[in-house]
Steps between C-alpha positions, in 0.01 A plus 500: 500500500585868498704641786425864588756686706362837615722730702398820670685826449763583757359841603669579832329655803644820651768438764755708688776614267285519185545798268253688283533796268360835609585679172652444157878511463821300509524172690828630643841350574788576734595784263155606369287655773126462501207628702225278363486219758312421818571200723254317727600489869234246598236766567558801273668597175805724554694700238855380433788616279647149495397304190372142537754218483495127433415440866181710481201262533277673238528814286175646366481756219174685571234599247597814305873470573783428254821368656821481295769243582849657517708182530467125549243475778414198715154446650324218681153597381395794284141607439419745220146624560245587230603829338858477634821458298840343565749590227874513435668836557838667468781401736529850648126557531510792256300537182636333191486169320437216741700180500328169563542430873498162672223419746607201713185337638539251786131412557241680288422769244130591518415730210163675479643819344789512255849355532734633232382675186341388176788666310783255437787749532433677830364436848474120472606302806734198508330240721722270706358212705741509793491210744666162534193283576123543503255702294498846350154628403416744221133581533252775428263633241726732298789453258864479610710661224835331552824533312643170629381220727763298685532262791814582694792258516437429872183310405513129579136391506296810432157514341362816337120517514369744237139618507552829318549628147870531413611710204862404449728705270815296559570150627380256766772280649675362805828678578 
């Protein structure tokens, strides 16, 4: 007979240490300052100038906000809400032609807005599944416009569960 294997989306609940956008702007790095983030302290959302890191439980890009990646960025979970955008940006955070930036996802990418851009030459994101074992989820209701799709070399037994539309300009491969 037929075997059906349904899996639910990995939409995380809000926990202490989560980040969310409070405005549009640069994701930020150690050299590119940003004032677009809030972090959850367990009770309230507090403004922070420190950008999220790979140890942040969940990063949410809120409706109406566009966040530009400035460098390779690691996240456990990222949620792009309806009407929100996550795109590649310039390394210094200034205006100019964006380079495709790597988004290293450890657990899930939940896209209900827009990840990347429908133009092939600018603002597309390089997706990197980044864990050694377990599952990485790509879910949502909107298109992920990716330049490349890779599974990082640390992967031993990793499964990528895709329940989203991927528009891929480049390649899909294991590194």
